[in-house]
Amino acid sequence: MRQSFRRMMTIVRKEWLHIIRDPRTLALVIVLPVMMLFLLGYAVANDVKDIPLAVADLSHTDTSRTLVDKLTVSEFFMYTHAAQSENEILAMMDAGIVKAGLYIPESFGRDVSTGGVGTIQFYIDGSNPTIAQTAQLAAETISQSMSQEILIKRLERSGTGMQLGLPVDVRMRYLYNPDMKRMNFMIPGLVAIILQVQTLLLTAFAIVREREQGTLEQLIVTPVRSWELMLGKILPFVVVAFVNVVMTVAVGAIWFGVDVVGSSALLAGLSLIFLLGSLGLGVLISNISKTQMQAMYLASFIMMPSFILAGLLFPRENMPWLAYYAGYFLPVTYFLEIVRGIILKGADFFTLWVWIWPMAVFSIVVFFASVLLFHKRL
Amino acid sequence: MAISVEALLLTKQYSSQPKGSRPALDAVDLHVEAGQLYGLVGPDGAGKTTLLRILSTVMNPTSGSARLMGYDVNKQAEQIRSRLGYMPQAFSLYPDLSVMENLRFFADINGVSHGKQKSRIDELLEFARLTDFTSRRSENLSGGMRKKLALACALVHEPEILLLDEPTTGVDPVSRRELWQLLAKVIQQGVTVLVSTPYMDEAERCNMVSIIYQGRILTTGAPVDLERQMPFRIVEVKAKPRGTLRQVVDKIDGGYGWRAVGDRLRLSVVDPAGVQARIKANLETAGAQISILREARILMEDVFIYLVEQQEKQA
Ligand SMILES: Nc1ncnc2c1ncn2[C@@H]1O[C@H](COP(=O)(O)OP(=O)(O)OP(=O)(O)O)[C@@H](O)[C@H]1O
Ligand SMILES: [Mg+2]
């Protein structure tokens, strides 16, 4: 046992030397997460605001003007162009000058004041789903609250004599992510990416490199056991991954204001379990690759679906059912729910249990499979 | 004498080799006595690496068995590994680690105690004349120094058996000599050494030699015995003009053909005196100038060529 531990630590020390001396790996280890953080923070993560809006108000009534005012003070929309007809709005949308259009027909004011239904037409440019989603949500919310106010006015006028307040005052509040900040969605995703991609690649590379270099042949004839060799190779990357996760979460909190609401210890513990699975996958990949290039391609097979199906970058809710359910086969899907739960909602162990157990089962099975399948022969 | 390495009917068919084709190793028997410097000589692709990989527990044979120090390579690899030093054909140390770091790594991984380590490493550095290069990264060493470092790493845990796969390939002649001198020292310390080489002349330095060709052992014996057993003698001749020399030699049937070595021709013949006389007469008639004409010692190279030709005649 003591001998085993000593041999394992010998591998760990050697692996450290490789990490420190190999500028490529070092770059991958340090630069990548930081770069991704700032890329996502500044290039991708524009919060949707001031969507350019064209308005054709043919009704010219108080009611129609109120509606336009409400839309523009919301900060979601900016009244940039006035139009005279529906076709003019469509032309502006075609040209991409505006991303949303509001057409209020002449009859609108009359219909509303006579107790009928005032119809308005809202146009949304669907080519950018994020903008479209926000625009739709904002337009619906605003027109609904407007309808309610009109309804109340009508009731008051109908002569009951009493002052009516709004029976139900609907105010939309986004829970967990009150400012709808994109970074709140992104930071947990980034934590998952680091733990999945970085550890998987680094582990696979570290083992395949021995094969490529021919040093594996020399290692095989030493008394080091397969599992000592494997653990020794993995341990440094566990440390590396943890440093990176801490760094990401810290930058997220300090620079982008995304605080960890829940327990950091819980986050660390569950990250460790997820990490086991990633490392295991890395070892499995290294088992069947002869070159680092092959390992890279194999790793892409795992990473690509993770990026897309697990909801790292796009919400899963909008995916077609096949893609949505396929996500449940990826451990990173579960882990992402856990990280978002802890960082944004402050969720505890029991709340997250539904996500924890499938992830834990996967990680442990993959990890032990990789230990057993890792053989010290050519 | 105790047997250190024993292989019986070792056969290896790589999975990537087509079924029914000649296996990389074909029913090889090998007996290496303790304390010997044993040479495994054969050309490229003969199966040397395959055999050494099986013996060093790196790879499993397709069939047959092998024992090192009495332990089975398939079932008792752990016992073998702690007593074995192995130097693969390709450079297999860590290029980004220094000479010292490589030595320490292999000492640690082989369980050499910290107390013993320093003196053992110092001794090996001295032995391989690497004392002045301890902090140099192994990727920046010359070819000869790399091989010497690899040898030192393979010896760091004081193994009983040392298996070396082509330690002198790709190394300049001076370093080659130095490596063989080092091996002689290793033998003096009682280590059994099995070394492979494609250079026939190096075989002469071994106590015992097996010639391996196309996965089969053609012959085994001490170099002098092998040379003595040959049914021919060698006649060496050098003359000008060379064209005339060739014409003359071509016409003389000495029994086993001839080959050019440098600026001389070597004939394998049954009757060296008669052949010399005939060559002399024919060359003089043709007006050539003879500078060398004599009987020469049989070399391993001659043995090898003869055996391969016999083998091909049989097939
Ligand atoms: N991994 C492999 N897969 C398939 N065939 C192989 C493999 N390794 C070697 N061989 C074949 O087996 C035969 C013996 O190869 P081996 O490497 O043992 O020869 P060698 O004597 O070491 O030659 P060299 O001097 O080139 O190192 C060759 O014909 C070679 O092509
Ligand atoms: Mg070889």
XYZ file of C-alpha atoms and ligand atoms in Angstrom:
725
model
C 0.000 0.000 0.000
C 2.806 2.375 0.909
C 4.672 1.295 -2.194
C 1.532 1.889 -4.248
C 1.104 5.370 -2.874
C 4.740 6.173 -3.501
C 4.534 5.031 -7.105
C 1.357 7.023 -7.646
C 2.938 10.172 -6.242
C 5.948 9.613 -8.507
C 3.593 9.732 -11.492
C 1.882 12.829 -10.067
C 5.203 14.646 -9.698
C 6.223 13.734 -13.228
C 2.869 14.898 -14.582
C 3.328 18.241 -12.847
C 6.666 18.681 -14.558
C 5.005 17.971 -17.918
C 2.261 20.502 -17.252
C 4.682 23.194 -16.194
C 7.104 22.583 -19.052
C 4.682 22.140 -21.907
C 3.624 25.634 -22.999
C 0.769 24.257 -25.098
C -0.861 22.470 -22.225
C -0.228 25.381 -19.928
C -1.961 27.698 -22.384
C -4.883 25.338 -22.693
C -5.108 25.163 -18.941
C -4.984 28.837 -18.060
C -5.832 30.917 -21.091
C -8.795 29.010 -22.384
C -11.196 29.470 -19.457
C -10.283 33.130 -19.022
C -10.655 33.749 -22.731
C -14.000 32.014 -22.863
C -15.186 33.985 -19.890
C -14.473 37.332 -21.496
C -15.603 36.235 -24.941
C -18.919 35.144 -23.579
C -19.101 38.163 -21.348
C -18.506 40.782 -23.981
C -18.987 39.291 -27.420
C -21.959 37.006 -26.996
C -23.726 38.305 -23.985
C -25.460 41.423 -25.178
C -28.540 41.753 -23.058
C -31.536 42.470 -25.214
C -32.426 46.150 -24.927
C -33.690 48.958 -27.165
C -35.038 46.825 -29.971
C -35.653 49.288 -32.840
C -39.378 49.655 -33.375
C -41.424 51.152 -36.225
C -44.901 52.373 -35.390
C -47.801 53.109 -37.723
C -50.498 54.673 -35.557
C -53.466 55.297 -37.834
C -55.848 55.551 -34.900
C -54.388 58.745 -33.378
C -56.315 58.321 -30.126
C -55.264 58.657 -26.470
C -55.490 54.913 -26.054
C -53.175 54.214 -28.977
C -50.667 56.843 -27.832
C -50.671 55.346 -24.317
C -49.906 51.940 -25.759
C -46.944 53.258 -27.753
C -45.650 55.137 -24.711
C -45.816 52.046 -22.550
C -43.849 50.040 -25.078
C -41.120 52.620 -25.433
C -40.595 53.431 -21.757
C -40.067 49.736 -21.088
C -36.471 49.938 -22.392
C -37.089 46.816 -24.398
C -38.100 48.893 -27.406
C -36.913 52.113 -28.907
C -39.288 54.040 -31.130
C -37.000 54.732 -34.072
C -39.276 55.066 -37.089
C -42.772 56.334 -37.739
C -44.675 54.673 -40.570
C -47.937 55.418 -42.375
C -49.024 51.945 -43.384
C -48.626 48.259 -42.737
C -46.653 47.867 -45.964
C -44.204 50.545 -44.947
C -43.480 48.667 -41.712
C -42.960 45.457 -43.632
C -40.548 47.195 -45.989
C -38.512 48.514 -43.048
C -38.426 45.057 -41.483
C -37.301 43.589 -44.803
C -34.486 46.089 -44.985
C -33.489 45.242 -41.429
C -33.871 48.856 -40.292
C -36.156 47.815 -37.450
C -36.525 44.511 -35.606
C -40.133 45.037 -34.518
C -43.160 46.848 -35.879
C -46.486 47.970 -34.424
C -49.481 48.618 -36.637
C -52.485 50.272 -35.005
C -55.431 50.393 -37.439
C -57.750 53.383 -37.658
C -60.606 51.522 -36.025
C -58.616 50.717 -32.863
C -59.579 53.713 -30.747
C -63.220 53.475 -31.724
C -63.449 49.775 -31.035
C -61.961 50.153 -27.597
C -64.096 53.101 -26.544
C -67.287 51.389 -27.707
C -66.536 48.369 -25.609
C -65.384 46.136 -28.457
C -62.082 44.450 -29.128
C -59.315 46.678 -30.453
C -57.005 44.694 -32.665
C -53.389 45.673 -33.164
C -50.770 43.967 -35.253
C -47.278 43.358 -33.852
C -44.426 42.295 -36.087
C -41.286 40.613 -34.813
C -38.132 39.806 -36.757
C -37.638 36.139 -35.916
C -34.181 35.801 -37.416
C -32.534 36.301 -34.048
C -34.414 34.036 -31.659
C -33.142 35.755 -28.549
C -34.375 39.156 -29.667
C -37.611 37.676 -30.967
C -38.295 35.927 -27.669
C -37.680 39.039 -25.629
C -39.740 41.221 -27.973
C -42.676 38.851 -27.891
C -42.635 38.537 -24.148
C -42.416 42.287 -23.664
C -45.152 43.053 -26.187
C -47.527 40.513 -24.645
C -46.919 41.666 -21.116
C -47.381 45.304 -21.937
C -50.537 44.846 -23.994
C -52.027 42.628 -21.310
C -51.527 45.142 -18.553
C -52.975 47.790 -20.840
C -56.068 45.653 -21.496
C -56.620 45.274 -17.788
C -56.497 48.999 -17.207
C -59.027 49.563 -19.970
C -61.273 46.893 -18.511
C -61.254 48.563 -15.128
C -62.072 51.938 -16.625
C -65.068 50.376 -18.349
C -66.317 48.825 -15.137
C -65.996 52.096 -13.283
C -67.873 53.898 -16.017
C -70.642 51.295 -16.011
C -71.823 52.994 -12.854
C -71.222 50.825 -9.858
C -70.034 54.006 -8.250
C -67.186 52.525 -6.385
C -63.524 53.114 -7.051
C -62.036 49.999 -8.467
C -58.407 49.146 -8.089
C -56.835 46.665 -10.336
C -58.177 43.330 -9.091
C -55.043 41.586 -9.987
C -51.918 43.555 -10.503
C -49.748 41.434 -12.663
C -46.153 42.346 -12.566
C -43.755 40.091 -14.236
C -40.776 39.295 -12.109
C -38.001 37.129 -13.289
C -36.978 34.885 -10.466
C -33.335 33.840 -10.025
C -32.102 36.070 -12.775
C -33.878 39.336 -12.056
C -32.011 41.485 -14.537
C -32.243 38.891 -17.302
C -28.504 39.037 -17.493
C -26.970 36.684 -20.000
C -23.911 36.141 -17.807
C -26.070 34.491 -15.176
C -26.876 31.876 -17.749
C -23.328 31.689 -19.053
C -21.143 31.386 -15.938
C -22.651 28.099 -14.786
C -22.349 26.865 -18.353
C -18.711 27.812 -18.367
C -18.040 25.921 -15.155
C -19.534 22.858 -16.792
C -17.516 23.378 -19.982
C -14.251 23.617 -18.058
C -14.953 20.480 -16.101
C -16.099 18.568 -19.149
C -13.841 19.706 -21.968
C -10.638 20.616 -20.221
C -10.350 17.593 -17.996
C -11.433 15.198 -20.708
C -8.939 16.535 -23.241
C -6.046 16.925 -20.832
C -6.446 13.414 -19.450
C -6.771 11.821 -22.865
C -3.762 13.749 -24.156
C -1.609 12.944 -21.146
C -2.087 9.217 -21.599
C -1.985 9.104 -25.396
C 1.202 11.178 -25.389
C 2.989 8.384 -23.511
C 1.906 5.996 -26.215
C 2.989 8.361 -28.994
C 6.343 9.084 -27.363
C 7.005 5.426 -26.759
C 7.378 6.012 -23.027
C 4.400 3.782 -22.304
C 6.477 0.796 -23.383
C 9.061 1.733 -20.774
C 6.402 2.316 -18.111
C 4.837 -1.073 -18.724
C 7.962 -2.885 -17.562
C 8.107 -0.954 -14.302
C 6.231 -2.284 -11.267
C 3.677 0.535 -11.408
C 0.130 -0.874 -11.489
C -2.443 0.265 -14.005
C -4.606 2.005 -11.438
C -1.634 3.740 -9.807
C -0.589 5.020 -13.193
C -4.096 6.173 -14.011
C -4.769 7.909 -10.720
C -1.341 9.490 -10.810
C -2.082 10.909 -14.236
C -5.526 12.140 -13.275
C -4.825 13.782 -9.921
C -2.931 16.825 -11.255
C -5.806 17.544 -13.601
C -8.306 17.388 -10.769
C -6.320 20.152 -9.099
C -6.057 22.109 -12.344
C -9.774 21.824 -13.004
C -10.590 22.986 -9.495
C -8.327 26.001 -9.704
C -10.003 26.933 -12.953
C -13.498 26.519 -11.607
C -12.677 28.680 -8.603
C -11.159 31.249 -10.931
C -14.202 31.281 -13.195
C -16.660 31.595 -10.349
C -14.548 34.335 -8.752
C -14.253 36.354 -11.952
C -17.968 35.814 -12.495
C -18.736 37.241 -9.066
C -16.237 40.086 -9.039
C -16.257 41.199 -12.659
C -19.713 40.245 -13.877
C -21.575 40.383 -10.572
C -22.849 36.807 -10.689
C -22.736 35.772 -7.030
C -22.959 32.226 -5.794
C -26.230 32.236 -3.888
C -25.985 28.660 -2.648
C -23.353 26.634 -0.845
C -19.872 26.717 -2.356
C -18.967 23.499 -0.573
C -21.896 21.730 -2.186
C -20.852 23.117 -5.556
C -17.311 21.855 -5.023
C -18.441 18.409 -3.895
C -20.806 17.868 -6.782
C -18.247 19.237 -9.236
C -15.866 16.566 -8.012
C -18.383 13.846 -8.756
C -18.997 15.227 -12.232
C -15.252 15.463 -12.729
C -14.876 11.714 -12.136
C -17.069 11.050 -15.142
C -15.147 13.467 -17.369
C -11.808 12.015 -16.350
C -13.117 8.512 -16.903
C -14.270 9.428 -20.407
C -10.837 10.884 -21.070
C -9.185 7.631 -20.015
C -11.599 5.582 -22.121
C -10.820 7.739 -25.147
C -7.096 7.373 -24.559
C -7.526 3.602 -24.489
C -8.719 3.475 -28.061
C -6.592 6.239 -29.592
C -3.090 5.767 -30.916
C -2.357 9.462 -31.497
C -3.343 12.717 -29.847
C -5.088 13.636 -33.081
C -7.357 10.607 -32.856
C -8.074 11.430 -29.247
C -9.025 14.949 -30.247
C -11.549 13.740 -32.833
C -13.026 11.210 -30.465
C -13.337 13.864 -27.797
C -15.222 16.099 -30.231
C -17.835 13.385 -30.510
C -18.562 13.847 -26.850
C -18.019 17.584 -26.620
C -20.181 18.761 -29.506
C -23.402 17.190 -28.234
C -22.559 18.482 -24.768
C -22.331 22.040 -25.994
C -25.553 21.878 -27.925
C -27.890 19.370 -26.318
C -27.109 19.968 -22.664
C -28.097 23.616 -22.805
C -24.688 25.086 -22.197
C -25.217 27.888 -24.685
C -28.885 27.716 -25.706
C -31.848 26.965 -23.473
C -33.024 23.383 -23.862
C -36.673 24.386 -23.541
C -36.774 25.640 -27.114
C -35.334 22.481 -28.627
C -37.362 19.986 -30.643
C -38.437 17.002 -28.549
C -35.799 14.640 -29.901
C -32.931 16.963 -29.038
C -34.591 17.764 -25.723
C -34.756 14.144 -24.615
C -31.358 13.316 -26.074
C -30.003 15.821 -23.551
C -30.987 13.453 -20.767
C -28.342 11.001 -21.954
C -25.581 13.487 -21.268
C -24.322 13.825 -17.697
C -23.462 17.439 -18.341
C -27.197 18.196 -18.704
C -27.732 17.165 -15.111
C -24.647 18.907 -13.908
C -25.723 22.135 -15.555
C -29.042 22.073 -13.698
C -27.069 21.543 -10.498
C -24.622 24.393 -11.101
C -27.376 26.810 -12.129
C -29.424 25.683 -9.182
C -26.634 26.357 -6.707
C -25.211 29.540 -8.197
C -28.460 31.284 -9.179
C -31.145 29.838 -6.909
C -29.216 28.736 -3.862
C -30.725 25.276 -4.166
C -29.732 22.669 -1.574
C -28.805 19.000 -1.840
C -32.342 17.669 -1.450
C -33.858 20.005 -4.004
C -31.214 18.977 -6.475
C -31.414 15.271 -5.708
C -33.350 14.494 -8.912
C -30.384 15.814 -10.888
C -27.665 14.528 -8.599
C -28.367 10.827 -8.630
C -28.329 10.251 -12.412
C -25.126 12.250 -12.700
C -23.498 10.390 -9.817
C -24.464 6.988 -11.217
C -23.037 7.896 -14.604
C -19.795 9.315 -13.220
C -19.078 6.427 -10.918
C -19.867 3.780 -13.522
C -17.722 5.488 -16.179
C -14.884 6.070 -13.764
C -14.658 2.498 -12.560
C -15.122 1.141 -16.059
C -12.172 3.245 -17.184
C -10.008 2.043 -14.295
C -10.828 -1.566 -15.124
C -10.372 -1.193 -18.867
C -7.077 0.663 -18.585
C -4.469 -1.965 -19.331
C -0.749 -1.781 -19.065
C 0.075 -3.709 -22.230
C 0.802 -2.546 -25.729
C 24.540 -22.829 -15.222
C 21.143 -21.395 -14.404
C 18.839 -20.465 -17.276
C 17.813 -16.813 -17.091
C 15.632 -16.557 -20.172
C 13.797 -19.458 -21.669
C 11.375 -19.272 -24.567
C 9.549 -22.250 -26.033
C 7.756 -22.180 -29.375
C 7.016 -18.491 -29.101
C 4.748 -17.364 -31.907
C 3.301 -13.962 -32.562
C 0.762 -13.143 -35.212
C -0.221 -9.460 -35.035
C -3.932 -8.898 -35.366
C -3.245 -6.496 -38.231
C -1.332 -9.172 -40.153
C -3.494 -11.070 -42.658
C -4.580 -14.558 -41.578
C -2.398 -17.291 -42.958
C 0.542 -14.972 -43.631
C 3.953 -15.611 -42.120
C 3.809 -14.688 -38.434
C 6.161 -12.018 -37.057
C 7.572 -14.676 -34.755
C 7.416 -18.332 -35.722
C 7.967 -21.006 -33.039
C 11.055 -19.412 -31.532
C 13.080 -21.256 -28.897
C 15.658 -19.393 -26.856
C 17.831 -20.329 -23.878
C 19.944 -17.658 -22.244
C 22.190 -18.716 -19.404
C 22.730 -16.455 -16.432
C 25.606 -14.026 -16.769
C 25.807 -14.246 -20.560
C 26.023 -11.459 -23.091
C 23.590 -12.891 -25.587
C 23.148 -11.394 -29.048
C 20.001 -11.559 -31.116
C 21.156 -10.718 -34.617
C 18.905 -10.183 -37.600
C 18.045 -7.730 -40.353
C 15.172 -5.227 -40.304
C 11.802 -6.881 -39.847
C 13.296 -10.154 -38.594
C 11.214 -10.110 -35.405
C 13.765 -8.911 -32.849
C 11.520 -6.239 -31.359
C 8.573 -8.616 -31.283
C 10.585 -11.202 -29.362
C 12.027 -8.697 -26.888
C 8.621 -7.138 -26.267
C 7.166 -10.502 -25.394
C 10.081 -11.352 -23.107
C 9.829 -7.996 -21.344
C 6.086 -8.522 -20.656
C 5.110 -5.568 -22.820
C 3.121 -7.749 -25.191
C 1.498 -11.189 -25.056
C 2.515 -13.945 -27.484
C -0.089 -15.593 -29.687
C 1.136 -19.006 -28.522
C 4.103 -20.577 -26.813
C 5.543 -19.671 -23.451
C 8.488 -17.844 -21.983
C 10.050 -17.662 -18.549
C 12.449 -15.133 -17.114
C 14.239 -16.140 -13.913
C 11.661 -18.899 -13.697
C 8.650 -16.580 -13.851
C 6.101 -16.880 -16.630
C 5.809 -13.735 -18.773
C 2.050 -14.117 -19.108
C 1.088 -14.929 -15.557
C 3.864 -13.548 -13.374
C 4.636 -10.248 -15.046
C 4.809 -8.373 -11.716
C 7.620 -10.560 -10.354
C 9.543 -10.203 -13.593
C 9.141 -6.447 -13.869
C 10.821 -5.651 -10.576
C 13.913 -7.661 -11.601
C 14.081 -6.642 -15.241
C 15.670 -3.734 -17.082
C 14.335 -3.034 -20.556
C 15.479 -0.549 -23.132
C 13.047 -0.282 -26.070
C 14.286 0.337 -29.597
C 12.826 3.840 -29.834
C 13.938 6.550 -27.433
C 11.523 6.165 -24.580
C 12.512 8.605 -21.890
C 10.680 11.832 -21.158
C 12.046 14.467 -23.534
C 10.959 17.389 -21.359
C 12.588 15.980 -18.229
C 16.251 16.489 -17.435
C 18.800 13.681 -17.186
C 18.552 13.746 -13.399
C 14.750 13.894 -13.382
C 14.513 10.917 -15.694
C 16.864 8.894 -13.504
C 15.016 9.857 -10.328
C 11.678 9.055 -11.908
C 12.710 5.537 -12.885
C 14.383 5.004 -9.516
C 11.219 6.062 -7.676
C 8.830 4.128 -9.865
C 10.958 1.011 -9.457
C 10.919 1.426 -5.701
C 14.601 2.223 -5.164
C 14.766 3.528 -1.608
C 15.763 7.151 -1.101
C 18.781 6.083 0.890
C 20.189 4.025 -1.947
C 19.105 6.336 -4.730
C 21.767 8.995 -4.557
C 24.747 6.679 -4.598
C 23.224 4.491 -7.317
C 22.431 7.484 -9.554
C 25.875 8.992 -9.022
C 27.428 5.674 -9.904
C 25.386 5.374 -13.106
C 26.085 8.975 -14.137
C 29.757 8.256 -13.734
C 29.389 4.958 -15.606
C 27.553 6.587 -18.548
C 29.756 9.700 -18.389
C 26.740 11.956 -18.008
C 27.791 13.612 -14.755
C 28.246 16.984 -16.455
C 24.832 16.915 -18.116
C 22.499 16.196 -15.206
C 20.378 19.296 -15.708
C 20.114 19.046 -19.490
C 16.745 18.028 -20.865
C 16.927 14.636 -22.488
C 15.501 15.995 -25.761
C 18.656 18.107 -26.075
C 21.061 15.181 -25.724
C 22.946 13.704 -28.685
C 21.876 10.299 -30.000
C 24.660 8.477 -28.202
C 24.031 10.233 -24.904
C 20.326 9.428 -25.131
C 21.092 5.744 -25.487
C 23.479 5.898 -22.551
C 20.878 7.649 -20.432
C 18.285 5.068 -21.430
C 20.746 2.358 -20.416
C 21.355 4.062 -17.076
C 17.591 4.334 -16.475
C 17.139 0.655 -17.280
C 19.864 -0.216 -14.755
C 18.829 2.104 -11.946
C 17.050 -0.589 -9.908
C 19.897 -3.095 -10.317
C 18.030 -5.624 -12.459
C 19.117 -9.241 -12.817
C 18.325 -9.310 -16.518
C 18.756 -6.535 -19.044
C 16.943 -6.636 -22.383
C 18.206 -4.151 -24.967
C 16.528 -3.595 -28.313
C 18.988 -2.270 -30.900
C 20.896 -0.004 -28.514
C 23.450 0.871 -31.210
C 21.152 1.702 -34.119
C 21.345 5.322 -35.217
C 24.458 5.993 -33.167
C 27.893 7.086 -34.427
C 30.726 4.484 -34.447
C 32.505 6.007 -31.442
C 29.359 5.898 -29.309
C 28.677 2.382 -30.540
C 32.028 1.210 -29.208
C 31.427 3.037 -25.966
C 28.041 1.356 -25.548
C 29.533 -2.085 -26.031
C 32.210 -1.278 -23.467
C 29.455 -0.309 -21.051
C 27.665 -3.593 -21.699
C 30.878 -5.475 -20.924
C 30.971 -3.685 -17.553
C 27.348 -4.597 -16.901
C 28.143 -8.249 -17.555
C 31.038 -8.061 -15.097
C 28.559 -7.102 -12.412
C 26.746 -10.383 -12.981
C 23.798 -9.120 -15.003
C 22.453 -11.276 -17.815
C 22.198 -9.227 -21.000
C 20.125 -10.032 -24.069
C 20.788 -7.517 -26.810
C 19.420 -7.275 -30.327
C 21.276 -5.742 -33.258
C 21.052 -5.613 -37.036
C 24.858 -5.307 -37.280
C 26.447 -8.685 -37.862
C 29.883 -7.462 -36.771
C 28.541 -6.652 -33.315
C 27.556 -10.260 -32.837
C 31.234 -11.113 -32.458
C 31.241 -9.285 -29.133
C 28.663 -11.656 -27.616
C 29.200 -14.955 -25.780
C 26.257 -16.496 -27.564
C 24.381 -15.474 -30.683
C 21.074 -16.380 -32.244
C 20.547 -15.380 -35.836
C 16.941 -14.496 -36.472
C 15.413 -14.109 -39.900
C 11.775 -13.807 -40.966
C 10.546 -14.724 -37.513
C 12.677 -17.886 -37.211
C 15.913 -18.606 -35.405
C 18.294 -19.857 -38.105
C 21.102 -20.885 -35.797
C 22.443 -20.464 -32.280
C 25.936 -20.733 -30.890
C 29.103 -18.961 -29.822
C 30.407 -16.775 -32.687
C 33.632 -18.774 -33.069
C 31.744 -22.060 -33.179
C 29.313 -20.763 -35.771
C 32.163 -19.604 -37.926
C 33.985 -22.912 -37.558
C 30.890 -24.919 -38.468
C 30.589 -23.327 -41.884
C 31.333 -25.677 -44.838
C 33.357 -22.979 -46.636
C 36.363 -20.712 -46.282
C 36.758 -17.105 -47.348
C 39.068 -15.757 -50.005
C 39.570 -12.023 -50.094
C 40.782 -10.317 -53.240
C 41.505 -6.763 -54.357
C 42.744 -5.880 -57.847
C 42.672 -3.182 -60.522
C 40.915 -2.574 -62.838
C 37.832 -3.554 -60.905
C 35.814 -4.468 -63.973
C 38.339 -7.135 -64.889
C 38.381 -8.426 -61.306
C 34.627 -8.915 -61.383
C 34.697 -10.685 -64.708
C 37.335 -13.073 -63.451
C 35.654 -13.797 -60.140
C 32.293 -14.325 -61.857
C 33.736 -17.141 -63.911
C 35.245 -18.964 -60.943
C 32.842 -21.348 -59.219
C 34.181 -21.591 -55.690
C 30.986 -23.128 -54.329
C 29.132 -20.410 -52.444
C 29.300 -17.183 -54.471
C 30.904 -13.875 -53.637
C 30.054 -10.390 -52.383
C 31.686 -6.977 -52.416
C 32.824 -5.464 -49.114
C 34.286 -1.992 -49.559
C 36.829 -2.210 -52.365
C 37.373 -5.956 -51.939
C 35.524 -9.046 -53.058
C 34.899 -11.910 -50.639
C 34.395 -15.368 -52.058
C 32.917 -18.208 -50.044
C 34.728 -21.266 -51.310
C 35.295 -24.913 -50.439
C 38.917 -25.042 -51.576
C 40.658 -21.771 -50.731
C 44.118 -22.709 -51.991
C 42.882 -23.911 -55.396
C 40.640 -20.898 -55.865
C 43.445 -18.504 -54.981
C 45.689 -20.119 -57.555
C 43.028 -19.946 -60.273
C 42.227 -16.308 -59.513
C 45.888 -15.383 -59.558
C 46.431 -17.041 -62.937
C 43.294 -15.593 -64.528
C 43.942 -12.070 -63.252
C 47.497 -12.105 -64.501
C 46.408 -13.308 -67.945
C 43.873 -10.472 -68.054
C 46.623 -8.020 -67.143
C 45.156 -6.905 -63.820
C 47.197 -5.626 -60.901
C 46.636 -7.668 -57.716
C 47.068 -5.871 -54.391
C 45.381 -8.374 -52.033
C 44.755 -12.062 -52.480
C 44.530 -14.182 -49.348
C 42.374 -16.381 -47.173
C 40.413 -14.328 -44.620
C 38.599 -15.034 -41.380
C 34.917 -15.951 -41.659
C 32.723 -13.137 -40.378
C 29.219 -13.311 -38.914
C 28.044 -11.568 -42.045
C 29.276 -14.528 -44.142
C 27.558 -16.931 -41.794
C 24.329 -14.993 -42.053
C 24.383 -14.801 -45.846
C 25.109 -18.506 -46.111
C 22.260 -19.421 -43.744
C 19.760 -17.186 -45.524
C 20.699 -18.688 -48.884
C 20.309 -22.206 -47.506
C 16.938 -21.259 -46.078
C 15.796 -19.863 -49.405
C 16.961 -22.948 -51.285
C 14.868 -25.104 -48.974
C 11.767 -23.024 -49.484
N 2.314 -3.754 -34.548
C 2.515 -4.529 -35.650
N 1.457 -4.884 -36.413
C 1.647 -5.676 -37.506
N 2.822 -6.139 -37.906
C 3.913 -5.817 -37.191
C 3.810 -4.989 -36.025
N 5.037 -4.820 -35.503
C 5.872 -5.508 -36.325
N 5.197 -6.111 -37.316
C 5.773 -6.976 -38.372
O 6.376 -8.060 -37.745
C 7.618 -8.350 -38.330
C 8.713 -8.281 -37.299
O 8.842 -6.956 -36.830
P 9.846 -6.498 -35.687
O 9.574 -5.074 -35.394
O 9.750 -7.449 -34.557
O 11.237 -6.654 -36.432
P 12.678 -6.134 -35.975
O 13.571 -7.266 -36.120
O 12.608 -5.488 -34.646
O 12.978 -5.081 -37.125
P 13.639 -3.608 -37.015
O 15.094 -3.783 -37.201
O 13.006 -2.925 -38.177
O 13.282 -3.015 -35.723
C 7.807 -7.338 -39.453
O 7.457 -7.947 -40.669
C 6.848 -6.247 -39.134
O 6.346 -5.674 -40.307
Mg 13.022 -3.672 -33.977
